[in-house]
Coordinates of C-alpha atoms in Angstrom, one line a residue:
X1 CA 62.8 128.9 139.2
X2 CA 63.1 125.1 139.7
X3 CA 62.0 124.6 136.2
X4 CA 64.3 127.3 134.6
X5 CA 67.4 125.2 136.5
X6 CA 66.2 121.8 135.3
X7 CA 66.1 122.8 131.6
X8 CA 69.6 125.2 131.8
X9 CA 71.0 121.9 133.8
X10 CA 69.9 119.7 131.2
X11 CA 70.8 122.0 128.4
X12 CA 74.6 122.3 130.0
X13 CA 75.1 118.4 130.5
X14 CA 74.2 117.7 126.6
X15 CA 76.9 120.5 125.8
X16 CA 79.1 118.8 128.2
X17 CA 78.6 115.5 127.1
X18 CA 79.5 116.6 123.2
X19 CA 82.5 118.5 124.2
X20 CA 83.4 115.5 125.8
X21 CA 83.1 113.0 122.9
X22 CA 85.3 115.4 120.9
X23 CA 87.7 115.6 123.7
X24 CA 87.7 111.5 123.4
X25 CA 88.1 111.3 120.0
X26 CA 91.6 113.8 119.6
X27 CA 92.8 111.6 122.4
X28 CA 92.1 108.6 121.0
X29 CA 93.8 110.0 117.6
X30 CA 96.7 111.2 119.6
X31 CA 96.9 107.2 120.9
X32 CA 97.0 106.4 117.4
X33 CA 99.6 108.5 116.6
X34 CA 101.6 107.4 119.1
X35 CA 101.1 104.1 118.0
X36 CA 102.1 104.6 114.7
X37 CA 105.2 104.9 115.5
X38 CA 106.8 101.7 116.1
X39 CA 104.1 100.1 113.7
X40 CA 107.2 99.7 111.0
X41 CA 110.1 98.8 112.8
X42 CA 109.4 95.3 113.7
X43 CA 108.2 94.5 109.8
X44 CA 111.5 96.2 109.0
X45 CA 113.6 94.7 111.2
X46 CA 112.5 91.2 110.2
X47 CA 113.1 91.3 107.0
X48 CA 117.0 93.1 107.5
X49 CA 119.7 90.6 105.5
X50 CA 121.8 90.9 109.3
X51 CA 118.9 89.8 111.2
X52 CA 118.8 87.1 108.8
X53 CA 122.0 86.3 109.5
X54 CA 122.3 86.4 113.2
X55 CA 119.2 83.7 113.1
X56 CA 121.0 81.5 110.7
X57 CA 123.6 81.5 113.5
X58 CA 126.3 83.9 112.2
X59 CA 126.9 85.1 115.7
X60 CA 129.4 87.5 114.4
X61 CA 126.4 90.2 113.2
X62 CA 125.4 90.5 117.2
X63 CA 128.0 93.2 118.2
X64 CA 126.9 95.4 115.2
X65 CA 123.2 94.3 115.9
X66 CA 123.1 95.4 119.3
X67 CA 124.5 98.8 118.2
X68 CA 121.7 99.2 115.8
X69 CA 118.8 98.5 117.6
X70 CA 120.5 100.6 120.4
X71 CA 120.8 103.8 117.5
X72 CA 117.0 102.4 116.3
X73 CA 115.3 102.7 119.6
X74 CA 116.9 106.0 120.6
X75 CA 115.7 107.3 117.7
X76 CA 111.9 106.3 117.6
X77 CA 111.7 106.5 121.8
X78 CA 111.3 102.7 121.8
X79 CA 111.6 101.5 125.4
X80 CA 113.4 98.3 124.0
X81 CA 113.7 96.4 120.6
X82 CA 115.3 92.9 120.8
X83 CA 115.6 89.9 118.8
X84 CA 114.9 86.4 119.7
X85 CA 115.6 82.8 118.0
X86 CA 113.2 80.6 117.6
X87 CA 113.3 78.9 121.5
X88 CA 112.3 82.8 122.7
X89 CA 116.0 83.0 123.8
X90 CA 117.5 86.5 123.3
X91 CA 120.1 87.4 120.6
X92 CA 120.6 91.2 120.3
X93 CA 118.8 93.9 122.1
X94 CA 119.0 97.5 122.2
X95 CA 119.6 97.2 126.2
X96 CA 123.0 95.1 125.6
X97 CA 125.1 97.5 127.9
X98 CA 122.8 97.8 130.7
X99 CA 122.4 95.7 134.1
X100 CA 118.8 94.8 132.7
X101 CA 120.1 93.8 129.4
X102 CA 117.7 91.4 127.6
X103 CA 120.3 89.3 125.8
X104 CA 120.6 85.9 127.1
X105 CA 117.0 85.9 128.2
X106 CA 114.4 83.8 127.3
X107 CA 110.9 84.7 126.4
X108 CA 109.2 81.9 125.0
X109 CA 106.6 82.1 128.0
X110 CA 105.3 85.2 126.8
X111 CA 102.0 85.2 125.0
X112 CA 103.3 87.8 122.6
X113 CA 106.2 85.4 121.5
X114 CA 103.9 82.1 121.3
X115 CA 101.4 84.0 119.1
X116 CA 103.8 86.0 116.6
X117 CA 105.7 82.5 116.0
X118 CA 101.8 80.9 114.9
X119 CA 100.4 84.1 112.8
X120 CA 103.2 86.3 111.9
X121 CA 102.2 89.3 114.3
X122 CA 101.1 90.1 117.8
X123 CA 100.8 92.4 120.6
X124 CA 100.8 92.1 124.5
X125 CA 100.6 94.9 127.1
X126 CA 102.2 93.5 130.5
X127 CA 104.1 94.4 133.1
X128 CA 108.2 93.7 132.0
X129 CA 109.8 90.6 133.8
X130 CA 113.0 92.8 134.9
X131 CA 112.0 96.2 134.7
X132 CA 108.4 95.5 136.0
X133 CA 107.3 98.9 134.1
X134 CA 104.3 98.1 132.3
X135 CA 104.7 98.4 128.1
X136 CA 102.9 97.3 124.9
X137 CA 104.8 94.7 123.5
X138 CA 104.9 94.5 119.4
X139 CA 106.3 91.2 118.0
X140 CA 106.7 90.0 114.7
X141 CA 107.9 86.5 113.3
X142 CA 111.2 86.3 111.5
X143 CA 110.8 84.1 108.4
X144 CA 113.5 82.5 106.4
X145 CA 113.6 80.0 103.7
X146 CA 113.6 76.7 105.4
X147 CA 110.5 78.7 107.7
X148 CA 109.9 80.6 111.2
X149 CA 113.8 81.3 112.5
X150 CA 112.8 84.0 115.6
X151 CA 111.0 86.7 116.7
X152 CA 111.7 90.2 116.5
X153 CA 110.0 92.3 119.6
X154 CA 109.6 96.2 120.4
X155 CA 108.3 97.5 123.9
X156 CA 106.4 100.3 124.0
X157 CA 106.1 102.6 127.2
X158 CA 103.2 105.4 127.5
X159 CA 104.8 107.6 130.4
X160 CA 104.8 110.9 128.5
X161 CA 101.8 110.3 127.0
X162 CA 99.9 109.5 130.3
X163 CA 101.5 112.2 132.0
X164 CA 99.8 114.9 129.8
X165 CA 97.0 113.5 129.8
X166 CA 96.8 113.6 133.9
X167 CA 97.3 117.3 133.4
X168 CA 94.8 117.9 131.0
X169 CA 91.8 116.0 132.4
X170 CA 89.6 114.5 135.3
X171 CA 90.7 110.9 133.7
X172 CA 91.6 109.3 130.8
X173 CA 92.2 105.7 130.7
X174 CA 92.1 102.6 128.3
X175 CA 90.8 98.8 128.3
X176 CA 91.4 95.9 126.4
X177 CA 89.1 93.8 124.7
X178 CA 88.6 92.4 128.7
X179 CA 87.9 95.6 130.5
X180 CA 91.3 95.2 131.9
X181 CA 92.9 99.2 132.2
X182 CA 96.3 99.7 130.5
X183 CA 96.9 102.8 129.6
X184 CA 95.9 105.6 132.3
X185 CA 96.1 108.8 133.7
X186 CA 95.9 107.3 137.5
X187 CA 98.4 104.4 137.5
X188 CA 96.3 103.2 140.5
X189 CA 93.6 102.3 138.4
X190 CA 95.9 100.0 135.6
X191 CA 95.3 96.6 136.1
X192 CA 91.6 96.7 137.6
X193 CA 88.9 95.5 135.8
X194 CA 85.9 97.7 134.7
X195 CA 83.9 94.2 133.8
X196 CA 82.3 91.8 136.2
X197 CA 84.6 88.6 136.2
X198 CA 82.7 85.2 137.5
X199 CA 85.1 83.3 139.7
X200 CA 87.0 81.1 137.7
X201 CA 86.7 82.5 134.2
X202 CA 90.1 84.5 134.5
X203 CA 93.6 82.5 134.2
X204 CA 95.2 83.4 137.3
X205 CA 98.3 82.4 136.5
X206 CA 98.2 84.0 133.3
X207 CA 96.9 87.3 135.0
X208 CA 99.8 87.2 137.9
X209 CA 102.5 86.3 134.9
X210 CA 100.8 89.4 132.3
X211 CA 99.5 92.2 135.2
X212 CA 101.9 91.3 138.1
X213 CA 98.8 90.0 140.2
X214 CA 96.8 86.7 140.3
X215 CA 93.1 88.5 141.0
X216 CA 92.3 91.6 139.5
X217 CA 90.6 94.6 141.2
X218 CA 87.3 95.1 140.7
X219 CA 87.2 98.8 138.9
X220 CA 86.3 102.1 141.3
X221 CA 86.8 105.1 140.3
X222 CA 84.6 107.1 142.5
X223 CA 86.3 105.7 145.7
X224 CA 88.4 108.8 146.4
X225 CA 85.9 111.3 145.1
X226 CA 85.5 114.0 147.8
X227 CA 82.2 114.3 148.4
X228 CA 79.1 113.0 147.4
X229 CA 77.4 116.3 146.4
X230 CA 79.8 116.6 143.6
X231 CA 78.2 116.1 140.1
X232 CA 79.0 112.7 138.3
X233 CA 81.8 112.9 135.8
X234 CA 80.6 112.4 131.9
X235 CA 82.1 109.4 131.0
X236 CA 82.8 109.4 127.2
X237 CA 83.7 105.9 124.8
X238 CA 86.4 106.2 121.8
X239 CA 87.6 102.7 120.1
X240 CA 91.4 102.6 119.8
X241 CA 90.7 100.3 116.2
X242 CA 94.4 99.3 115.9
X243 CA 94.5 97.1 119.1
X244 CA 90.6 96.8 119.8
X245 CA 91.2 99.0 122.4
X246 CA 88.6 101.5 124.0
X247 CA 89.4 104.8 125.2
X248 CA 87.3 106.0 128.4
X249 CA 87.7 109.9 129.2
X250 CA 85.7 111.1 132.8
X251 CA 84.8 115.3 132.4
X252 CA 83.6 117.1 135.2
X253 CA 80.8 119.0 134.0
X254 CA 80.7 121.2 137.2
X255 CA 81.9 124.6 135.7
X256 CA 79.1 124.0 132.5
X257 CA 76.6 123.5 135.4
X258 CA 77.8 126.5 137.2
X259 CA 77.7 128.6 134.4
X260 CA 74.2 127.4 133.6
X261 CA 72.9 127.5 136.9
X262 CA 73.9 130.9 137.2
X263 CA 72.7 131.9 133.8
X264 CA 69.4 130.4 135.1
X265 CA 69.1 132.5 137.9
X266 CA 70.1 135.4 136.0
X267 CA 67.5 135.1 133.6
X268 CA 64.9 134.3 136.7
X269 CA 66.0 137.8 137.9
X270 CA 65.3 139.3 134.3
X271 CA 62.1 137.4 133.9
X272 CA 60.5 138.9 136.8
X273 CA 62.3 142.8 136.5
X274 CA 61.3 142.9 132.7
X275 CA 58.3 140.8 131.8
X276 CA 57.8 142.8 129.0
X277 CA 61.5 141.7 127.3
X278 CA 60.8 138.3 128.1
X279 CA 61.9 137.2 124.7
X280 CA 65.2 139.4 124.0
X281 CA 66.5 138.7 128.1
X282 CA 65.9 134.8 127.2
X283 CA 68.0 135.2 124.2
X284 CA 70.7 137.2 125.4
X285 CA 71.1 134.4 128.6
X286 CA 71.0 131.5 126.2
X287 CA 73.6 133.1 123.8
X288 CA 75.6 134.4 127.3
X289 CA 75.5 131.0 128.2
X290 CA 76.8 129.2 125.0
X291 CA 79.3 131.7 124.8
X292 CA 80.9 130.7 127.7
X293 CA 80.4 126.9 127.0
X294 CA 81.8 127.4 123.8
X295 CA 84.8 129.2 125.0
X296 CA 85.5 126.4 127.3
X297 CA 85.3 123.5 125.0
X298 CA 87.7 125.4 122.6
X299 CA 90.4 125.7 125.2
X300 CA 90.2 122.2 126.2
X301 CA 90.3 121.4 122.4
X302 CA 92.7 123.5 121.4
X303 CA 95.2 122.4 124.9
X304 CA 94.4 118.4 123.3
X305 CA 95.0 119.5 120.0
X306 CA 98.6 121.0 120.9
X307 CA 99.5 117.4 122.4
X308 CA 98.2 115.9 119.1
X309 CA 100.4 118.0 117.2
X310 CA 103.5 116.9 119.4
X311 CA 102.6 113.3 118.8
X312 CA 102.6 113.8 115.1
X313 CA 105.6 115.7 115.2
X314 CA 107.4 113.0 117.2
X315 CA 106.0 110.3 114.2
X316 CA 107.3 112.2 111.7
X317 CA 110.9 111.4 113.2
X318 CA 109.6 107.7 112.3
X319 CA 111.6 105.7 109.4
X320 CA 109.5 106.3 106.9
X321 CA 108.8 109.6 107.3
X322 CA 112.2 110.5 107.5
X323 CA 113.5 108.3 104.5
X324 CA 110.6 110.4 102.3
X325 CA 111.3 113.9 103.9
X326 CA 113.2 115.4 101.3
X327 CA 111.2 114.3 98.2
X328 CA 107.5 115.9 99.6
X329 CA 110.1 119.2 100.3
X330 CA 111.1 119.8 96.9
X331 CA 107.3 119.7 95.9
X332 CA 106.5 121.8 98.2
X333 CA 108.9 124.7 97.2
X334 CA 107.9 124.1 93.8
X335 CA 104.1 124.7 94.2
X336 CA 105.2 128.5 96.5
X337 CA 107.1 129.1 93.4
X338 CA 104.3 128.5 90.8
X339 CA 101.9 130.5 93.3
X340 CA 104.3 133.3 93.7
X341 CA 104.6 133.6 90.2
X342 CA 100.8 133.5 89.4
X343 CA 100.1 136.2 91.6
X344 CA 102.6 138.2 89.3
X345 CA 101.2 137.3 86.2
X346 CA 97.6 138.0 87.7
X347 CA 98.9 141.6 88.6
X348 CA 99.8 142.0 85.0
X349 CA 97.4 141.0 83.4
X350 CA 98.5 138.1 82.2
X351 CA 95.5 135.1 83.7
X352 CA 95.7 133.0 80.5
X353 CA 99.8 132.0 81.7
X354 CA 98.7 132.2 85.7
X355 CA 95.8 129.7 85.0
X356 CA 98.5 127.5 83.9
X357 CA 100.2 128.0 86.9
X358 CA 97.6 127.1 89.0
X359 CA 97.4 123.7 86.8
X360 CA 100.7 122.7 87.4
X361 CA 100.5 123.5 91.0
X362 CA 97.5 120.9 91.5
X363 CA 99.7 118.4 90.0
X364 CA 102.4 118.8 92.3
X365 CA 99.7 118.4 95.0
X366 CA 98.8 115.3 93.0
X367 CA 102.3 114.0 93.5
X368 CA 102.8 115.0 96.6
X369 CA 100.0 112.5 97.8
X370 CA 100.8 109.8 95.3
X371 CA 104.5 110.1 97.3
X372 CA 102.7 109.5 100.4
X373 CA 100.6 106.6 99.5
X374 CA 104.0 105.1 98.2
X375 CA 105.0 104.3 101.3
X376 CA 101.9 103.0 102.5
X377 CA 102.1 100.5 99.4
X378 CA 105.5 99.8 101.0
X379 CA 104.7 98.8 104.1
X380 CA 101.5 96.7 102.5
X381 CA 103.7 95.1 100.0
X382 CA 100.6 96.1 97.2
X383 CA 101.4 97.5 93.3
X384 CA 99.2 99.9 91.3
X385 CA 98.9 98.7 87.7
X386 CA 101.8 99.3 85.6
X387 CA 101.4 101.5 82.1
X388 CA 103.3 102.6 79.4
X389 CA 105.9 105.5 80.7
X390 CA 108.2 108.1 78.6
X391 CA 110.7 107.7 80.0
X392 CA 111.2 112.1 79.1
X393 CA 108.3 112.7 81.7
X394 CA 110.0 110.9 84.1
X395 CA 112.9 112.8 83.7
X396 CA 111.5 116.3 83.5
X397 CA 109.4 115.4 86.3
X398 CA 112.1 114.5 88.8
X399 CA 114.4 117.9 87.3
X400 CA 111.0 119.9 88.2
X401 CA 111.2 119.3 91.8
X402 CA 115.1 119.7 91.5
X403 CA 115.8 122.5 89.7
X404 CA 115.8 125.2 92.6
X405 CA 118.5 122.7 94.5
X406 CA 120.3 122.3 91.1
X407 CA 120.8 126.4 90.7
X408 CA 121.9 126.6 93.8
X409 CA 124.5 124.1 93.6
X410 CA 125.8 124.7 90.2
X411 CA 125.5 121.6 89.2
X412 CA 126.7 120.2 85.7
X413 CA 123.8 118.3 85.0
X414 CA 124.7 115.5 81.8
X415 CA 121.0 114.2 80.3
X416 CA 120.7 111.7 77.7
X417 CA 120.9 112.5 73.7
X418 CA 116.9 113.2 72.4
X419 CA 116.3 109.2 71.0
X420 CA 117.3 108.1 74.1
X421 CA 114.7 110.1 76.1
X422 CA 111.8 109.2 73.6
X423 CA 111.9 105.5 74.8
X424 CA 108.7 104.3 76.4
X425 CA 109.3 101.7 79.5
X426 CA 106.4 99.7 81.5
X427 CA 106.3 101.1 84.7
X428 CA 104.0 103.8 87.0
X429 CA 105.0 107.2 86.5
X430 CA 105.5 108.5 89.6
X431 CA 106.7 105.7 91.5
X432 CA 109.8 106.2 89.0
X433 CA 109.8 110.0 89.1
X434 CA 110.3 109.5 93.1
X435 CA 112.9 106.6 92.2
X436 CA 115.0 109.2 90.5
X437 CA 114.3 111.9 92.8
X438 CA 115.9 110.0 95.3
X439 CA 118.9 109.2 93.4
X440 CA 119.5 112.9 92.1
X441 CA 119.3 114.3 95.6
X442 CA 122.4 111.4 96.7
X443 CA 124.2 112.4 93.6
X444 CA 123.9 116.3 94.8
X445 CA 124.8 115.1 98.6
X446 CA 127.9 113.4 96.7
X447 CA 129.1 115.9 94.6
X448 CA 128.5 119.2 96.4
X449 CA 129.4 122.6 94.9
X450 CA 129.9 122.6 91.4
X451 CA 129.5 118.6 90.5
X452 CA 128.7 116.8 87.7
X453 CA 126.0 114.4 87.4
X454 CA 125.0 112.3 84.7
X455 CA 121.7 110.8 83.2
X456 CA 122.4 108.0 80.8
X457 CA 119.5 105.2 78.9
X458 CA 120.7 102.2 77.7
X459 CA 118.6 99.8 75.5
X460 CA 119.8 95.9 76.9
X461 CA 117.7 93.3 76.2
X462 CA 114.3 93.5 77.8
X463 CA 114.8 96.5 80.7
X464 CA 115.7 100.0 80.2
X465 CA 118.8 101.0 82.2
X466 CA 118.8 104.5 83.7
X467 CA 121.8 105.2 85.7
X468 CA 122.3 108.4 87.7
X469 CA 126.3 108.6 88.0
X470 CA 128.4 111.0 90.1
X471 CA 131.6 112.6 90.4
X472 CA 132.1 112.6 93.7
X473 CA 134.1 110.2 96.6
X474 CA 132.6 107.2 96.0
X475 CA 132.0 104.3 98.5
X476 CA 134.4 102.5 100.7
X477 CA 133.9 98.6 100.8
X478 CA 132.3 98.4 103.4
X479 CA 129.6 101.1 102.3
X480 CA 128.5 99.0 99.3
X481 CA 128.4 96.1 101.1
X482 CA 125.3 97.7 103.2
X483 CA 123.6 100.2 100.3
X484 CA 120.3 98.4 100.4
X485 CA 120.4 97.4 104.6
X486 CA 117.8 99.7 106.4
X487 CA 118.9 101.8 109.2
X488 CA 122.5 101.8 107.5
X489 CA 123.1 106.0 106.4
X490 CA 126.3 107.8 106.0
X491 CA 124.4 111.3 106.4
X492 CA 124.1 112.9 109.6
X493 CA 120.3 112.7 109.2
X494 CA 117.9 110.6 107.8
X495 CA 117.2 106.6 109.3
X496 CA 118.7 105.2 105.8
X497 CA 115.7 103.7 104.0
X498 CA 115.5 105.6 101.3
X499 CA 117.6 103.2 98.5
X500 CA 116.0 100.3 100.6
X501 CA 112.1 102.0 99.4
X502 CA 113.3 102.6 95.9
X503 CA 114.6 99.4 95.3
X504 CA 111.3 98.0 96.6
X505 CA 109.9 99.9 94.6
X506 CA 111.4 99.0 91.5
X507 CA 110.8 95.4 92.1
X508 CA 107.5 95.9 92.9
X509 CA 107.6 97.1 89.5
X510 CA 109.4 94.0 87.8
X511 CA 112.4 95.7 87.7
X512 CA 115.3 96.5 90.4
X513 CA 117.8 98.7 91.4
X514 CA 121.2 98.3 91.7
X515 CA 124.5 99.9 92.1
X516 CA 127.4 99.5 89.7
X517 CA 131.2 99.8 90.2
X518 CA 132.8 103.2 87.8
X519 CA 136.3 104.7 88.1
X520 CA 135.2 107.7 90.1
X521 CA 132.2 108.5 91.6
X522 CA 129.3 106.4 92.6
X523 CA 126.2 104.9 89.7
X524 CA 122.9 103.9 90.7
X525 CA 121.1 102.0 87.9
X526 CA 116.9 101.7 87.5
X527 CA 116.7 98.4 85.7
X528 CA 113.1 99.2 84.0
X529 CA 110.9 96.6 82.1
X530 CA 110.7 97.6 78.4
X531 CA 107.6 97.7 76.2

């Protein structure tokens, strides 16, 4: 009997312990995730031409600054986001209109400050001077010309995050590089220290400035345990990469052992009654037994997985994501209409014209992640290698994805005579097609019902010139004056950084894109390099 319990016990720990690890490691993602974020908004924001501005001290941007980064941070959850000139002394902030406002303080103390200004980018999680909530702090140096002009700083606060996770565990909590706890489900554990710290080796100054207290508590989770009898959690390790983090989650294995020790006994019982089934009964208990550990480790995965999902959601309403939502779409649509209309041509017969189908559906897959990786080229500043491009597949490309939206619009769609069409331009295919994309869908926003849009190619010098023009209202002075500044959007969706992308994109591609004055409507141009 003692025997039978020590291997079942053994057996349900190991189980345990892997269910645990998984458990750990969706966390950990959903961390990630939540990171992810903010990740762009600083890089963004230090790079915007009013930022710019408001550091070259053109103190009339700050009214519409604050207003921005007030719109910015209710939109991404941001806890703050404020700008600071080169002394750490506070500009703009998305806080301007409350009693804790950040403007007018300075925050050239802060270790987060003092390291973006000397390598471009840093991070700090501390307790907030006024609000004394505790936050990750993202920073990132604001360059200019004549060199570093300020600091541009987001705060990021985990209550949501940690409150799920005390609802959906024994204890989840995370460490610095240090062993210092930042992130937890038990806010009475943040701030100890799961490491030994020598006397002397910590700066208590620094410590009582970051964490709110000179000397750091020594780490004790089992403290308030209830009794001793109670089986030791299952501690399980998952690195946060980003931040050279580490994410700790404590499982109580006591229900596994339960069910174990009970199937042990239960199979004792069976042993003895019917020796002479020995080997069926000891199946049966041991698949009895994984039955039940399985189902427990699949509601605890699929309860973490559901959180996972609602971080990801919440990223999605991130800038990029947004600025790129309606080009994946259109793909999208296309490939259920190709699949539809294989299955037809499959049910009659016809597999020669639904292979074909399926063809063109993998390239819109293709696409779809080419799109995707686009962005991450955008936030990494990197170019693929530019080829020679027709500048006819561009074209049909981009009306591909369009032509459902174009039907149901009515639109009087203008494309260039044939010779025009055959020229050949130096550029990547699809970082065009989703250049052209995004102007076709602003010309249908524009127009509306039974518009006109136009496709023109002019030959001039050494680019190709492909406008997209309009018939619609047009843009007010003060619209054109902020076409490329991120955030800036007359829709009632969207973050606006969709023209800022595709004219980084075109750049990137020695080319640009610009907008140009016509008597009625709106023109976007693609200056491409020729052949």
């Amino acid at each position: 009997m003692l025997a039978i319990d020590r291997t079942m016990r053994a057996s349900a720990i190991d189980e345990a312990e892997n269910a645990a690890d998984n458990e750990a490691a969706i966390l950990a993602a959903g961390l990630e995730s939540e990171l992810d974020k903010f990740s762009l908004v600083p890089l963004v924001l230090a790079r915007d031409p009013q930022v710019q501005s408001l550091m070259a001290g053109d103190r009339t941007q700050q009214s519409d600054l604050n207003q921005r980064l007030q719109q910015i941070a209710q939109q991404t959850g941001a806890a703050v986001i404020y700008l600071m000139n080169r002394d750490g002394m506070t500009l703009a902030a998305s806080n301007w209109n409350l009693p804790d406002s950040f403007v007018g303080s300075a925050y050239s103390f802060r270790r987060y400050f003092v390291d973006a200004k000397a390598s471009g980018v840093a991070t700090e999680f501390a307790l907030g001077t006024v609000s004394r909530r505790p936050g990750l702090y993202i920073a990132r140096r604001v360059d200019a010309a004549s060199g570093p002009v300020g600091v541009v700083a987001i705060k990021v606060e985990f209550n949501p995050l940690e409150a799920s996770w005390a609802k959906a565990t024994s204890g989840v909590y995370v460490t610095d590089a240090d062993g210092v706890i930042l992130v937890t489900s038990n806010p009475a554990w943040r701030f100890s220290t799961t490491a030994s710290v020598a006397p002397g080796t910590r700066d208590a100054q620094q410590d009582l400035q970051q964490f709110g207290m000179a000397k750091l508590p020594p780490f004790d989770p089992g403290k308030n345990r209830e009794s001793t009898l109670t089986p030791a959690l299952i501690e399980s390790l998952q690195p946060v990469p980003s931040l050279n983090w580490n994410l700790h989650l404590r499982s109580d294995p006591s229900t596994s052992l339960a069910a174990a020790k009970a199937n042990g006994r239960l199979l004792f019982l069976l042993l003895l009654l019917l020796t002479a089934a020995i080997a069926a009964l000891a199946v049966f208990g041991v698949r009895r037994r994984e039955a039940r550990a399985e189902a427990l480790v699949t509601e605890r995965t699929g309860r973490l997985r559901e959180q996972l999902q609602q971080a990801n959601r919440l990223a999605t309403l991130g800038q990029i994501t947004a600025g790129v939502g309606h080009e994946i779409r259109q793909p999208v649509a296309a490939i259920r209409i190709l699949a539809e209309t294989g299955e037809r041509l499959g049910e009659r017969g016809a597999h020669t014209e639904a292979t074909a189908n399926f063809a063109r559906i993998t390239a819109l897959a293709d696409r779809i992640g080419t799109i995707t990786d686009e962005l991450r080229r955008f936030s990494r500043r990197g170019l693929r290698e530019p080829r020679e491009v027709p500048l006819r597949q561009v074209i049909d490309g981009a009306l591909l994805l369009l032509r459902d939206r174009m039907a149901q619009l009515n639109i009087d769609l203008i494309l260039p005579p044939e010779t025009n069409l055959d020229l050949i331009v130096r550029g990547e295919h699809v970082a065009l097609e989703q250049v052209l994309v995004n102007l076709l869908q602003n010309a249908f926003d524009a127009t509306g019902q039974e518009g006109t849009v136009s496709v023109d190619i002019i030959e001039t010098g050494k680019f190709r010139k492909l406008s997209v023009t309009d018939n619609g209202c047009g843009l007010t002075a003060d619209q054109r004056a902020s076409l490329f500044q991120p955030f800036v959007t007359t829709k009632s969706e969207g973050l606006g950084l969709g023209l800022v992308i595709s004219q980084d994109i075109m750049r990137g591609l020695d080319g640009d894109l610009i907008e140009e004055p016509v008597a009625v409507g709106t023109r976007f141009t693609m200056l491409i390099p020729a052949v």
